[in-house]
């Protein structure tokens, strides 16, 4: 069986591209059935269109309030009947009933639980850490607080700025996300004991 992925993006979509490239191989075990975004005109959507994958946009500014935003996002995702939802640089916080509706993973450019939130790379750098990295985790109702599935470290260089560090993290991130999503797609249900996740 091929797992159905819905991928949500807010930006350039290089993580999405890595997933699209991986799904070209049937042995990967998953295909991207739709790409959604919280804004129009982004490269992430253009990548989906070039790959012939259906897209949708639900923008907060087009909704009366957050409740409508969440309900419309939920409906748009559900319409594609996903086995797994992947947040790949999606920058909106979704309501608990949305994140609980499907198995959902997020990728974060820092080693959680340190430096959660939208500015993880810059905050890690400003803190002076010598090692940062990437975390792929299940999404729960909090901000970057769900059970961790996979992590990989990236060494911080003395001359790094936010852009150089983020680029090096993203090189690792794309590989880790593709690997983790593939394992989830092919392997069925992971074992989750408390916060501890073990992939089959
Ligand atoms: C990734 O580093 C993601 O973790 C962060 O934003 C970046 C998105 O990159 N939240 P891209 O859009 O996949 O190129």
mmCIF file with all atom_site columns, C-alpha atoms and ligand atoms in Angstrom:
data_model
loop_
_atom_site.group_PDB
_atom_site.id
_atom_site.type_symbol
_atom_site.label_atom_id
_atom_site.label_alt_id
_atom_site.label_comp_id
_atom_site.label_asym_id
_atom_site.label_entity_id
_atom_site.label_seq_id
_atom_site.pdbx_PDB_ins_code
_atom_site.Cartn_x
_atom_site.Cartn_y
_atom_site.Cartn_z
_atom_site.occupancy
_atom_site.B_iso_or_equiv
_atom_site.pdbx_formal_charge
_atom_site.auth_seq_id
_atom_site.auth_comp_id
_atom_site.auth_asym_id
_atom_site.auth_atom_id
_atom_site.pdbx_PDB_model_num
ATOM   1   C CA . UNK A 1 1   ? 0.000   0.000  0.000   1.00 0.00 ? 1   UNK A CA 1
ATOM   2   C CA . UNK A 1 2   ? 1.183   3.505  -0.780  1.00 0.00 ? 2   UNK A CA 1
ATOM   3   C CA . UNK A 1 3   ? 0.668   5.958  2.078   1.00 0.00 ? 3   UNK A CA 1
ATOM   4   C CA . UNK A 1 4   ? -1.139  9.164  1.174   1.00 0.00 ? 4   UNK A CA 1
ATOM   5   C CA . UNK A 1 5   ? 0.752   12.279 2.301   1.00 0.00 ? 5   UNK A CA 1
ATOM   6   C CA . UNK A 1 6   ? -0.657  15.779 2.544   1.00 0.00 ? 6   UNK A CA 1
ATOM   7   C CA . UNK A 1 7   ? 2.198   18.257 2.976   1.00 0.00 ? 7   UNK A CA 1
ATOM   8   C CA . UNK A 1 8   ? 1.652   21.759 4.385   1.00 0.00 ? 8   UNK A CA 1
ATOM   9   C CA . UNK A 1 9   ? 4.147   24.532 3.578   1.00 0.00 ? 9   UNK A CA 1
ATOM   10  C CA . UNK A 1 10  ? 4.622   28.268 4.101   1.00 0.00 ? 10  UNK A CA 1
ATOM   11  C CA . UNK A 1 11  ? 7.795   29.003 2.159   1.00 0.00 ? 11  UNK A CA 1
ATOM   12  C CA . UNK A 1 12  ? 10.367  27.809 -0.311  1.00 0.00 ? 12  UNK A CA 1
ATOM   13  C CA . UNK A 1 13  ? 9.409   24.158 -0.001  1.00 0.00 ? 13  UNK A CA 1
ATOM   14  C CA . UNK A 1 14  ? 12.816  22.492 -0.280  1.00 0.00 ? 14  UNK A CA 1
ATOM   15  C CA . UNK A 1 15  ? 11.723  19.883 2.270   1.00 0.00 ? 15  UNK A CA 1
ATOM   16  C CA . UNK A 1 16  ? 8.595   19.314 0.193   1.00 0.00 ? 16  UNK A CA 1
ATOM   17  C CA . UNK A 1 17  ? 10.803  18.936 -2.891  1.00 0.00 ? 17  UNK A CA 1
ATOM   18  C CA . UNK A 1 18  ? 12.871  16.285 -1.151  1.00 0.00 ? 18  UNK A CA 1
ATOM   19  C CA . UNK A 1 19  ? 9.659   14.379 -0.384  1.00 0.00 ? 19  UNK A CA 1
ATOM   20  C CA . UNK A 1 20  ? 8.391   14.778 -3.951  1.00 0.00 ? 20  UNK A CA 1
ATOM   21  C CA . UNK A 1 21  ? 11.713  13.458 -5.270  1.00 0.00 ? 21  UNK A CA 1
ATOM   22  C CA . UNK A 1 22  ? 11.668  10.493 -2.881  1.00 0.00 ? 22  UNK A CA 1
ATOM   23  C CA . UNK A 1 23  ? 8.100   9.533  -3.790  1.00 0.00 ? 23  UNK A CA 1
ATOM   24  C CA . UNK A 1 24  ? 9.095   9.131  -7.429  1.00 0.00 ? 24  UNK A CA 1
ATOM   25  C CA . UNK A 1 25  ? 10.426  5.712  -6.374  1.00 0.00 ? 25  UNK A CA 1
ATOM   26  C CA . UNK A 1 26  ? 7.478   3.342  -5.737  1.00 0.00 ? 26  UNK A CA 1
ATOM   27  C CA . UNK A 1 27  ? 9.613   1.499  -3.162  1.00 0.00 ? 27  UNK A CA 1
ATOM   28  C CA . UNK A 1 28  ? 9.500   4.626  -0.989  1.00 0.00 ? 28  UNK A CA 1
ATOM   29  C CA . UNK A 1 29  ? 5.948   3.655  -0.030  1.00 0.00 ? 29  UNK A CA 1
ATOM   30  C CA . UNK A 1 30  ? 4.287   7.057  -0.054  1.00 0.00 ? 30  UNK A CA 1
ATOM   31  C CA . UNK A 1 31  ? 2.973   9.621  -2.471  1.00 0.00 ? 31  UNK A CA 1
ATOM   32  C CA . UNK A 1 32  ? 2.153   13.293 -2.004  1.00 0.00 ? 32  UNK A CA 1
ATOM   33  C CA . UNK A 1 33  ? -1.549  13.570 -2.816  1.00 0.00 ? 33  UNK A CA 1
ATOM   34  C CA . UNK A 1 34  ? -1.879  17.300 -2.045  1.00 0.00 ? 34  UNK A CA 1
ATOM   35  C CA . UNK A 1 35  ? 0.106   20.310 -0.883  1.00 0.00 ? 35  UNK A CA 1
ATOM   36  C CA . UNK A 1 36  ? -1.535  23.007 1.212   1.00 0.00 ? 36  UNK A CA 1
ATOM   37  C CA . UNK A 1 37  ? -0.314  26.426 2.277   1.00 0.00 ? 37  UNK A CA 1
ATOM   38  C CA . UNK A 1 38  ? -1.369  29.309 4.483   1.00 0.00 ? 38  UNK A CA 1
ATOM   39  C CA . UNK A 1 39  ? -0.436  31.828 1.805   1.00 0.00 ? 39  UNK A CA 1
ATOM   40  C CA . UNK A 1 40  ? -0.439  32.150 -1.961  1.00 0.00 ? 40  UNK A CA 1
ATOM   41  C CA . UNK A 1 41  ? 2.457   32.886 -4.274  1.00 0.00 ? 41  UNK A CA 1
ATOM   42  C CA . UNK A 1 42  ? 5.126   30.816 -2.544  1.00 0.00 ? 42  UNK A CA 1
ATOM   43  C CA . UNK A 1 43  ? 7.716   28.581 -4.157  1.00 0.00 ? 43  UNK A CA 1
ATOM   44  C CA . UNK A 1 44  ? 6.410   25.602 -2.186  1.00 0.00 ? 44  UNK A CA 1
ATOM   45  C CA . UNK A 1 45  ? 3.123   25.764 -4.107  1.00 0.00 ? 45  UNK A CA 1
ATOM   46  C CA . UNK A 1 46  ? 4.963   26.238 -7.402  1.00 0.00 ? 46  UNK A CA 1
ATOM   47  C CA . UNK A 1 47  ? 6.972   23.080 -6.702  1.00 0.00 ? 47  UNK A CA 1
ATOM   48  C CA . UNK A 1 48  ? 3.755   21.130 -6.162  1.00 0.00 ? 48  UNK A CA 1
ATOM   49  C CA . UNK A 1 49  ? 2.237   22.505 -9.354  1.00 0.00 ? 49  UNK A CA 1
ATOM   50  C CA . UNK A 1 50  ? 5.335   21.565 -11.356 1.00 0.00 ? 50  UNK A CA 1
ATOM   51  C CA . UNK A 1 51  ? 5.053   18.043 -9.950  1.00 0.00 ? 51  UNK A CA 1
ATOM   52  C CA . UNK A 1 52  ? 1.382   17.863 -10.949 1.00 0.00 ? 52  UNK A CA 1
ATOM   53  C CA . UNK A 1 53  ? 0.225   17.632 -7.322  1.00 0.00 ? 53  UNK A CA 1
ATOM   54  C CA . UNK A 1 54  ? -3.083  19.341 -6.375  1.00 0.00 ? 54  UNK A CA 1
ATOM   55  C CA . UNK A 1 55  ? -2.718  22.389 -4.117  1.00 0.00 ? 55  UNK A CA 1
ATOM   56  C CA . UNK A 1 56  ? -4.920  24.386 -1.787  1.00 0.00 ? 56  UNK A CA 1
ATOM   57  C CA . UNK A 1 57  ? -4.495  27.628 0.135   1.00 0.00 ? 57  UNK A CA 1
ATOM   58  C CA . UNK A 1 58  ? -6.256  28.547 3.358   1.00 0.00 ? 58  UNK A CA 1
ATOM   59  C CA . UNK A 1 59  ? -5.070  31.983 4.471   1.00 0.00 ? 59  UNK A CA 1
ATOM   60  C CA . UNK A 1 60  ? -5.883  33.348 7.905   1.00 0.00 ? 60  UNK A CA 1
ATOM   61  C CA . UNK A 1 61  ? -6.576  36.759 6.342   1.00 0.00 ? 61  UNK A CA 1
ATOM   62  C CA . UNK A 1 62  ? -9.360  35.263 4.211   1.00 0.00 ? 62  UNK A CA 1
ATOM   63  C CA . UNK A 1 63  ? -11.094 33.826 7.277   1.00 0.00 ? 63  UNK A CA 1
ATOM   64  C CA . UNK A 1 64  ? -13.373 35.596 9.729   1.00 0.00 ? 64  UNK A CA 1
ATOM   65  C CA . UNK A 1 65  ? -11.332 34.310 12.676  1.00 0.00 ? 65  UNK A CA 1
ATOM   66  C CA . UNK A 1 66  ? -8.959  31.543 13.792  1.00 0.00 ? 66  UNK A CA 1
ATOM   67  C CA . UNK A 1 67  ? -11.827 29.122 14.289  1.00 0.00 ? 67  UNK A CA 1
ATOM   68  C CA . UNK A 1 68  ? -12.808 29.429 10.640  1.00 0.00 ? 68  UNK A CA 1
ATOM   69  C CA . UNK A 1 69  ? -9.148  29.164 9.590   1.00 0.00 ? 69  UNK A CA 1
ATOM   70  C CA . UNK A 1 70  ? -8.770  25.920 11.508  1.00 0.00 ? 70  UNK A CA 1
ATOM   71  C CA . UNK A 1 71  ? -12.037 24.463 10.261  1.00 0.00 ? 71  UNK A CA 1
ATOM   72  C CA . UNK A 1 72  ? -11.293 25.313 6.633   1.00 0.00 ? 72  UNK A CA 1
ATOM   73  C CA . UNK A 1 73  ? -7.753  23.930 6.921   1.00 0.00 ? 73  UNK A CA 1
ATOM   74  C CA . UNK A 1 74  ? -9.106  20.726 8.466   1.00 0.00 ? 74  UNK A CA 1
ATOM   75  C CA . UNK A 1 75  ? -11.681 20.344 5.701   1.00 0.00 ? 75  UNK A CA 1
ATOM   76  C CA . UNK A 1 76  ? -9.132  20.989 2.952   1.00 0.00 ? 76  UNK A CA 1
ATOM   77  C CA . UNK A 1 77  ? -6.712  18.418 4.370   1.00 0.00 ? 77  UNK A CA 1
ATOM   78  C CA . UNK A 1 78  ? -9.438  15.848 5.068   1.00 0.00 ? 78  UNK A CA 1
ATOM   79  C CA . UNK A 1 79  ? -10.708 16.124 1.490   1.00 0.00 ? 79  UNK A CA 1
ATOM   80  C CA . UNK A 1 80  ? -7.504  14.333 0.409   1.00 0.00 ? 80  UNK A CA 1
ATOM   81  C CA . UNK A 1 81  ? -7.919  11.497 2.921   1.00 0.00 ? 81  UNK A CA 1
ATOM   82  C CA . UNK A 1 82  ? -4.315  11.484 4.177   1.00 0.00 ? 82  UNK A CA 1
ATOM   83  C CA . UNK A 1 83  ? -2.624  8.634  6.021   1.00 0.00 ? 83  UNK A CA 1
ATOM   84  C CA . UNK A 1 84  ? -0.052  11.150 7.268   1.00 0.00 ? 84  UNK A CA 1
ATOM   85  C CA . UNK A 1 85  ? 0.143   14.957 7.278   1.00 0.00 ? 85  UNK A CA 1
ATOM   86  C CA . UNK A 1 86  ? 3.618   16.477 7.051   1.00 0.00 ? 86  UNK A CA 1
ATOM   87  C CA . UNK A 1 87  ? 4.272   20.033 8.229   1.00 0.00 ? 87  UNK A CA 1
ATOM   88  C CA . UNK A 1 88  ? 7.306   21.005 6.150   1.00 0.00 ? 88  UNK A CA 1
ATOM   89  C CA . UNK A 1 89  ? 8.069   24.587 7.079   1.00 0.00 ? 89  UNK A CA 1
ATOM   90  C CA . UNK A 1 90  ? 4.387   25.337 7.770   1.00 0.00 ? 90  UNK A CA 1
ATOM   91  C CA . UNK A 1 91  ? 4.363   28.360 10.061  1.00 0.00 ? 91  UNK A CA 1
ATOM   92  C CA . UNK A 1 92  ? 0.834   28.361 11.495  1.00 0.00 ? 92  UNK A CA 1
ATOM   93  C CA . UNK A 1 93  ? -0.184  26.824 14.816  1.00 0.00 ? 93  UNK A CA 1
ATOM   94  C CA . UNK A 1 94  ? -3.201  24.599 14.255  1.00 0.00 ? 94  UNK A CA 1
ATOM   95  C CA . UNK A 1 95  ? -5.938  24.007 16.817  1.00 0.00 ? 95  UNK A CA 1
ATOM   96  C CA . UNK A 1 96  ? -5.935  20.764 18.846  1.00 0.00 ? 96  UNK A CA 1
ATOM   97  C CA . UNK A 1 97  ? -8.910  19.266 16.963  1.00 0.00 ? 97  UNK A CA 1
ATOM   98  C CA . UNK A 1 98  ? -7.022  19.750 13.670  1.00 0.00 ? 98  UNK A CA 1
ATOM   99  C CA . UNK A 1 99  ? -3.733  18.193 14.784  1.00 0.00 ? 99  UNK A CA 1
ATOM   100 C CA . UNK A 1 100 ? -5.598  15.318 16.414  1.00 0.00 ? 100 UNK A CA 1
ATOM   101 C CA . UNK A 1 101 ? -7.575  14.527 13.266  1.00 0.00 ? 101 UNK A CA 1
ATOM   102 C CA . UNK A 1 102 ? -4.666  12.785 11.476  1.00 0.00 ? 102 UNK A CA 1
ATOM   103 C CA . UNK A 1 103 ? -1.238  11.390 12.264  1.00 0.00 ? 103 UNK A CA 1
ATOM   104 C CA . UNK A 1 104 ? 0.874   14.524 11.783  1.00 0.00 ? 104 UNK A CA 1
ATOM   105 C CA . UNK A 1 105 ? 4.620   15.167 11.862  1.00 0.00 ? 105 UNK A CA 1
ATOM   106 C CA . UNK A 1 106 ? 6.594   18.411 11.866  1.00 0.00 ? 106 UNK A CA 1
ATOM   107 C CA . UNK A 1 107 ? 10.202  19.182 11.147  1.00 0.00 ? 107 UNK A CA 1
ATOM   108 C CA . UNK A 1 108 ? 11.960  21.769 13.315  1.00 0.00 ? 108 UNK A CA 1
ATOM   109 C CA . UNK A 1 109 ? 15.423  23.265 12.679  1.00 0.00 ? 109 UNK A CA 1
ATOM   110 C CA . UNK A 1 110 ? 16.794  22.846 16.222  1.00 0.00 ? 110 UNK A CA 1
ATOM   111 C CA . UNK A 1 111 ? 17.278  20.096 18.782  1.00 0.00 ? 111 UNK A CA 1
ATOM   112 C CA . UNK A 1 112 ? 14.008  20.127 20.735  1.00 0.00 ? 112 UNK A CA 1
ATOM   113 C CA . UNK A 1 113 ? 13.107  20.766 23.474  1.00 0.00 ? 113 UNK A CA 1
ATOM   114 C CA . UNK A 1 114 ? 15.603  23.604 23.062  1.00 0.00 ? 114 UNK A CA 1
ATOM   115 C CA . UNK A 1 115 ? 14.689  26.516 20.834  1.00 0.00 ? 115 UNK A CA 1
ATOM   116 C CA . UNK A 1 116 ? 11.088  25.710 19.956  1.00 0.00 ? 116 UNK A CA 1
ATOM   117 C CA . UNK A 1 117 ? 9.048   28.208 17.974  1.00 0.00 ? 117 UNK A CA 1
ATOM   118 C CA . UNK A 1 118 ? 9.479   30.171 14.798  1.00 0.00 ? 118 UNK A CA 1
ATOM   119 C CA . UNK A 1 119 ? 13.005  31.468 15.453  1.00 0.00 ? 119 UNK A CA 1
ATOM   120 C CA . UNK A 1 120 ? 14.837  28.313 16.534  1.00 0.00 ? 120 UNK A CA 1
ATOM   121 C CA . UNK A 1 121 ? 17.925  28.795 14.376  1.00 0.00 ? 121 UNK A CA 1
ATOM   122 C CA . UNK A 1 122 ? 18.579  32.410 15.361  1.00 0.00 ? 122 UNK A CA 1
ATOM   123 C CA . UNK A 1 123 ? 17.861  31.781 19.040  1.00 0.00 ? 123 UNK A CA 1
ATOM   124 C CA . UNK A 1 124 ? 20.225  28.792 19.170  1.00 0.00 ? 124 UNK A CA 1
ATOM   125 C CA . UNK A 1 125 ? 22.940  30.879 17.540  1.00 0.00 ? 125 UNK A CA 1
ATOM   126 C CA . UNK A 1 126 ? 22.358  33.841 19.864  1.00 0.00 ? 126 UNK A CA 1
ATOM   127 C CA . UNK A 1 127 ? 22.513  31.493 22.864  1.00 0.00 ? 127 UNK A CA 1
ATOM   128 C CA . UNK A 1 128 ? 25.951  30.397 21.736  1.00 0.00 ? 128 UNK A CA 1
ATOM   129 C CA . UNK A 1 129 ? 25.333  26.682 21.387  1.00 0.00 ? 129 UNK A CA 1
ATOM   130 C CA . UNK A 1 130 ? 28.097  24.687 19.718  1.00 0.00 ? 130 UNK A CA 1
ATOM   131 C CA . UNK A 1 131 ? 25.734  22.018 18.419  1.00 0.00 ? 131 UNK A CA 1
ATOM   132 C CA . UNK A 1 132 ? 22.241  22.469 17.020  1.00 0.00 ? 132 UNK A CA 1
ATOM   133 C CA . UNK A 1 133 ? 20.375  20.295 14.568  1.00 0.00 ? 133 UNK A CA 1
ATOM   134 C CA . UNK A 1 134 ? 17.012  19.080 13.401  1.00 0.00 ? 134 UNK A CA 1
ATOM   135 C CA . UNK A 1 135 ? 14.068  17.340 15.046  1.00 0.00 ? 135 UNK A CA 1
ATOM   136 C CA . UNK A 1 136 ? 11.235  15.446 13.378  1.00 0.00 ? 136 UNK A CA 1
ATOM   137 C CA . UNK A 1 137 ? 8.372   14.981 15.815  1.00 0.00 ? 137 UNK A CA 1
ATOM   138 C CA . UNK A 1 138 ? 4.707   14.142 16.062  1.00 0.00 ? 138 UNK A CA 1
ATOM   139 C CA . UNK A 1 139 ? 2.511   17.208 16.331  1.00 0.00 ? 139 UNK A CA 1
ATOM   140 C CA . UNK A 1 140 ? 0.464   17.713 19.470  1.00 0.00 ? 140 UNK A CA 1
ATOM   141 C CA . UNK A 1 141 ? -1.505  20.697 20.724  1.00 0.00 ? 141 UNK A CA 1
ATOM   142 C CA . UNK A 1 142 ? 1.627   22.580 21.852  1.00 0.00 ? 142 UNK A CA 1
ATOM   143 C CA . UNK A 1 143 ? 4.270   24.465 19.893  1.00 0.00 ? 143 UNK A CA 1
ATOM   144 C CA . UNK A 1 144 ? 6.971   21.936 18.873  1.00 0.00 ? 144 UNK A CA 1
ATOM   145 C CA . UNK A 1 145 ? 6.198   19.822 21.957  1.00 0.00 ? 145 UNK A CA 1
ATOM   146 C CA . UNK A 1 146 ? 5.082   16.494 20.477  1.00 0.00 ? 146 UNK A CA 1
ATOM   147 C CA . UNK A 1 147 ? 6.955   13.180 20.897  1.00 0.00 ? 147 UNK A CA 1
ATOM   148 C CA . UNK A 1 148 ? 10.298  13.156 19.109  1.00 0.00 ? 148 UNK A CA 1
ATOM   149 C CA . UNK A 1 149 ? 10.700  10.622 16.293  1.00 0.00 ? 149 UNK A CA 1
ATOM   150 C CA . UNK A 1 150 ? 14.176  11.467 14.994  1.00 0.00 ? 150 UNK A CA 1
ATOM   151 C CA . UNK A 1 151 ? 16.952  13.977 15.641  1.00 0.00 ? 151 UNK A CA 1
ATOM   152 C CA . UNK A 1 152 ? 20.305  14.715 14.100  1.00 0.00 ? 152 UNK A CA 1
ATOM   153 C CA . UNK A 1 153 ? 22.981  17.117 15.284  1.00 0.00 ? 153 UNK A CA 1
ATOM   154 C CA . UNK A 1 154 ? 24.679  19.830 13.228  1.00 0.00 ? 154 UNK A CA 1
ATOM   155 C CA . UNK A 1 155 ? 27.877  21.475 14.482  1.00 0.00 ? 155 UNK A CA 1
ATOM   156 C CA . UNK A 1 156 ? 27.778  25.272 14.776  1.00 0.00 ? 156 UNK A CA 1
ATOM   157 C CA . UNK A 1 157 ? 30.816  27.012 13.265  1.00 0.00 ? 157 UNK A CA 1
ATOM   158 C CA . UNK A 1 158 ? 32.407  30.106 14.779  1.00 0.00 ? 158 UNK A CA 1
ATOM   159 C CA . UNK A 1 159 ? 31.655  32.145 11.663  1.00 0.00 ? 159 UNK A CA 1
ATOM   160 C CA . UNK A 1 160 ? 28.059  30.974 11.219  1.00 0.00 ? 160 UNK A CA 1
ATOM   161 C CA . UNK A 1 161 ? 25.269  33.472 10.843  1.00 0.00 ? 161 UNK A CA 1
ATOM   162 C CA . UNK A 1 162 ? 21.600  32.475 10.880  1.00 0.00 ? 162 UNK A CA 1
ATOM   163 C CA . UNK A 1 163 ? 21.511  31.926 7.118   1.00 0.00 ? 163 UNK A CA 1
ATOM   164 C CA . UNK A 1 164 ? 24.612  29.714 6.891   1.00 0.00 ? 164 UNK A CA 1
ATOM   165 C CA . UNK A 1 165 ? 23.620  27.638 9.903   1.00 0.00 ? 165 UNK A CA 1
ATOM   166 C CA . UNK A 1 166 ? 20.052  27.230 8.653   1.00 0.00 ? 166 UNK A CA 1
ATOM   167 C CA . UNK A 1 167 ? 21.267  26.108 5.228   1.00 0.00 ? 167 UNK A CA 1
ATOM   168 C CA . UNK A 1 168 ? 23.515  23.442 6.777   1.00 0.00 ? 168 UNK A CA 1
ATOM   169 C CA . UNK A 1 169 ? 20.681  22.323 9.046   1.00 0.00 ? 169 UNK A CA 1
ATOM   170 C CA . UNK A 1 170 ? 18.323  22.135 6.071   1.00 0.00 ? 170 UNK A CA 1
ATOM   171 C CA . UNK A 1 171 ? 20.684  19.827 4.192   1.00 0.00 ? 171 UNK A CA 1
ATOM   172 C CA . UNK A 1 172 ? 20.444  17.373 7.092   1.00 0.00 ? 172 UNK A CA 1
ATOM   173 C CA . UNK A 1 173 ? 16.751  18.122 7.635   1.00 0.00 ? 173 UNK A CA 1
ATOM   174 C CA . UNK A 1 174 ? 15.681  17.136 4.128   1.00 0.00 ? 174 UNK A CA 1
ATOM   175 C CA . UNK A 1 175 ? 17.399  13.761 4.445   1.00 0.00 ? 175 UNK A CA 1
ATOM   176 C CA . UNK A 1 176 ? 16.064  13.084 7.953   1.00 0.00 ? 176 UNK A CA 1
ATOM   177 C CA . UNK A 1 177 ? 12.508  14.081 7.004   1.00 0.00 ? 177 UNK A CA 1
ATOM   178 C CA . UNK A 1 178 ? 12.524  11.871 3.910   1.00 0.00 ? 178 UNK A CA 1
ATOM   179 C CA . UNK A 1 179 ? 13.940  8.970  5.897   1.00 0.00 ? 179 UNK A CA 1
ATOM   180 C CA . UNK A 1 180 ? 11.479  9.366  8.789   1.00 0.00 ? 180 UNK A CA 1
ATOM   181 C CA . UNK A 1 181 ? 8.381   9.843  6.653   1.00 0.00 ? 181 UNK A CA 1
ATOM   182 C CA . UNK A 1 182 ? 9.383   6.831  4.545   1.00 0.00 ? 182 UNK A CA 1
ATOM   183 C CA . UNK A 1 183 ? 9.801   4.680  7.616   1.00 0.00 ? 183 UNK A CA 1
ATOM   184 C CA . UNK A 1 184 ? 6.415   5.773  8.951   1.00 0.00 ? 184 UNK A CA 1
ATOM   185 C CA . UNK A 1 185 ? 4.798   5.177  5.567   1.00 0.00 ? 185 UNK A CA 1
ATOM   186 C CA . UNK A 1 186 ? 6.269   1.705  5.113   1.00 0.00 ? 186 UNK A CA 1
ATOM   187 C CA . UNK A 1 187 ? 6.408   0.509  8.667   1.00 0.00 ? 187 UNK A CA 1
ATOM   188 C CA . UNK A 1 188 ? 2.937   1.091  9.985   1.00 0.00 ? 188 UNK A CA 1
ATOM   189 C CA . UNK A 1 189 ? 2.312   2.221  13.512  1.00 0.00 ? 189 UNK A CA 1
ATOM   190 C CA . UNK A 1 190 ? 5.278   3.237  15.661  1.00 0.00 ? 190 UNK A CA 1
ATOM   191 C CA . UNK A 1 191 ? 5.376   2.206  19.304  1.00 0.00 ? 191 UNK A CA 1
ATOM   192 C CA . UNK A 1 192 ? 4.761   5.238  21.531  1.00 0.00 ? 192 UNK A CA 1
ATOM   193 C CA . UNK A 1 193 ? 5.366   4.765  25.271  1.00 0.00 ? 193 UNK A CA 1
ATOM   194 C CA . UNK A 1 194 ? 4.874   8.053  27.053  1.00 0.00 ? 194 UNK A CA 1
ATOM   195 C CA . UNK A 1 195 ? 7.073   10.376 25.059  1.00 0.00 ? 195 UNK A CA 1
ATOM   196 C CA . UNK A 1 196 ? 9.293   7.645  23.675  1.00 0.00 ? 196 UNK A CA 1
ATOM   197 C CA . UNK A 1 197 ? 8.754   6.776  20.024  1.00 0.00 ? 197 UNK A CA 1
ATOM   198 C CA . UNK A 1 198 ? 10.212  3.623  18.506  1.00 0.00 ? 198 UNK A CA 1
ATOM   199 C CA . UNK A 1 199 ? 9.825   3.154  14.785  1.00 0.00 ? 199 UNK A CA 1
ATOM   200 C CA . UNK A 1 200 ? 9.120   -0.396 13.642  1.00 0.00 ? 200 UNK A CA 1
HETATM 201 C C1 . LIG B 2 .   ? 12.804  24.420 7.556   1.00 0.00 ? 1   LIG B C1 1
HETATM 202 O O1 . LIG B 2 .   ? 14.084  24.549 8.127   1.00 0.00 ? 1   LIG B O1 1
HETATM 203 C C2 . LIG B 2 .   ? 11.751  24.187 8.593   1.00 0.00 ? 1   LIG B C2 1
HETATM 204 O O2 . LIG B 2 .   ? 12.144  23.343 9.626   1.00 0.00 ? 1   LIG B O2 1
HETATM 205 C C3 . LIG B 2 .   ? 11.586  25.593 9.097   1.00 0.00 ? 1   LIG B C3 1
HETATM 206 O O3 . LIG B 2 .   ? 11.553  26.376 7.914   1.00 0.00 ? 1   LIG B O3 1
HETATM 207 C C4 . LIG B 2 .   ? 12.345  25.738 6.935   1.00 0.00 ? 1   LIG B C4 1
HETATM 208 C C5 . LIG B 2 .   ? 11.500  25.537 5.710   1.00 0.00 ? 1   LIG B C5 1
HETATM 209 O O4 . LIG B 2 .   ? 12.305  25.287 4.600   1.00 0.00 ? 1   LIG B O4 1
HETATM 210 N N1 . LIG B 2 .   ? 10.448  25.752 9.936   1.00 0.00 ? 1   LIG B N1 1
HETATM 211 P P1 . LIG B 2 .   ? 11.696  24.860 3.208   1.00 0.00 ? 1   LIG B P1 1
HETATM 212 O O5 . LIG B 2 .   ? 10.476  25.723 2.943   1.00 0.00 ? 1   LIG B O5 1
HETATM 213 O O6 . LIG B 2 .   ? 11.341  23.401 3.272   1.00 0.00 ? 1   LIG B O6 1
HETATM 214 O O7 . LIG B 2 .   ? 12.786  25.123 2.209   1.00 0.00 ? 1   LIG B O7 1
#
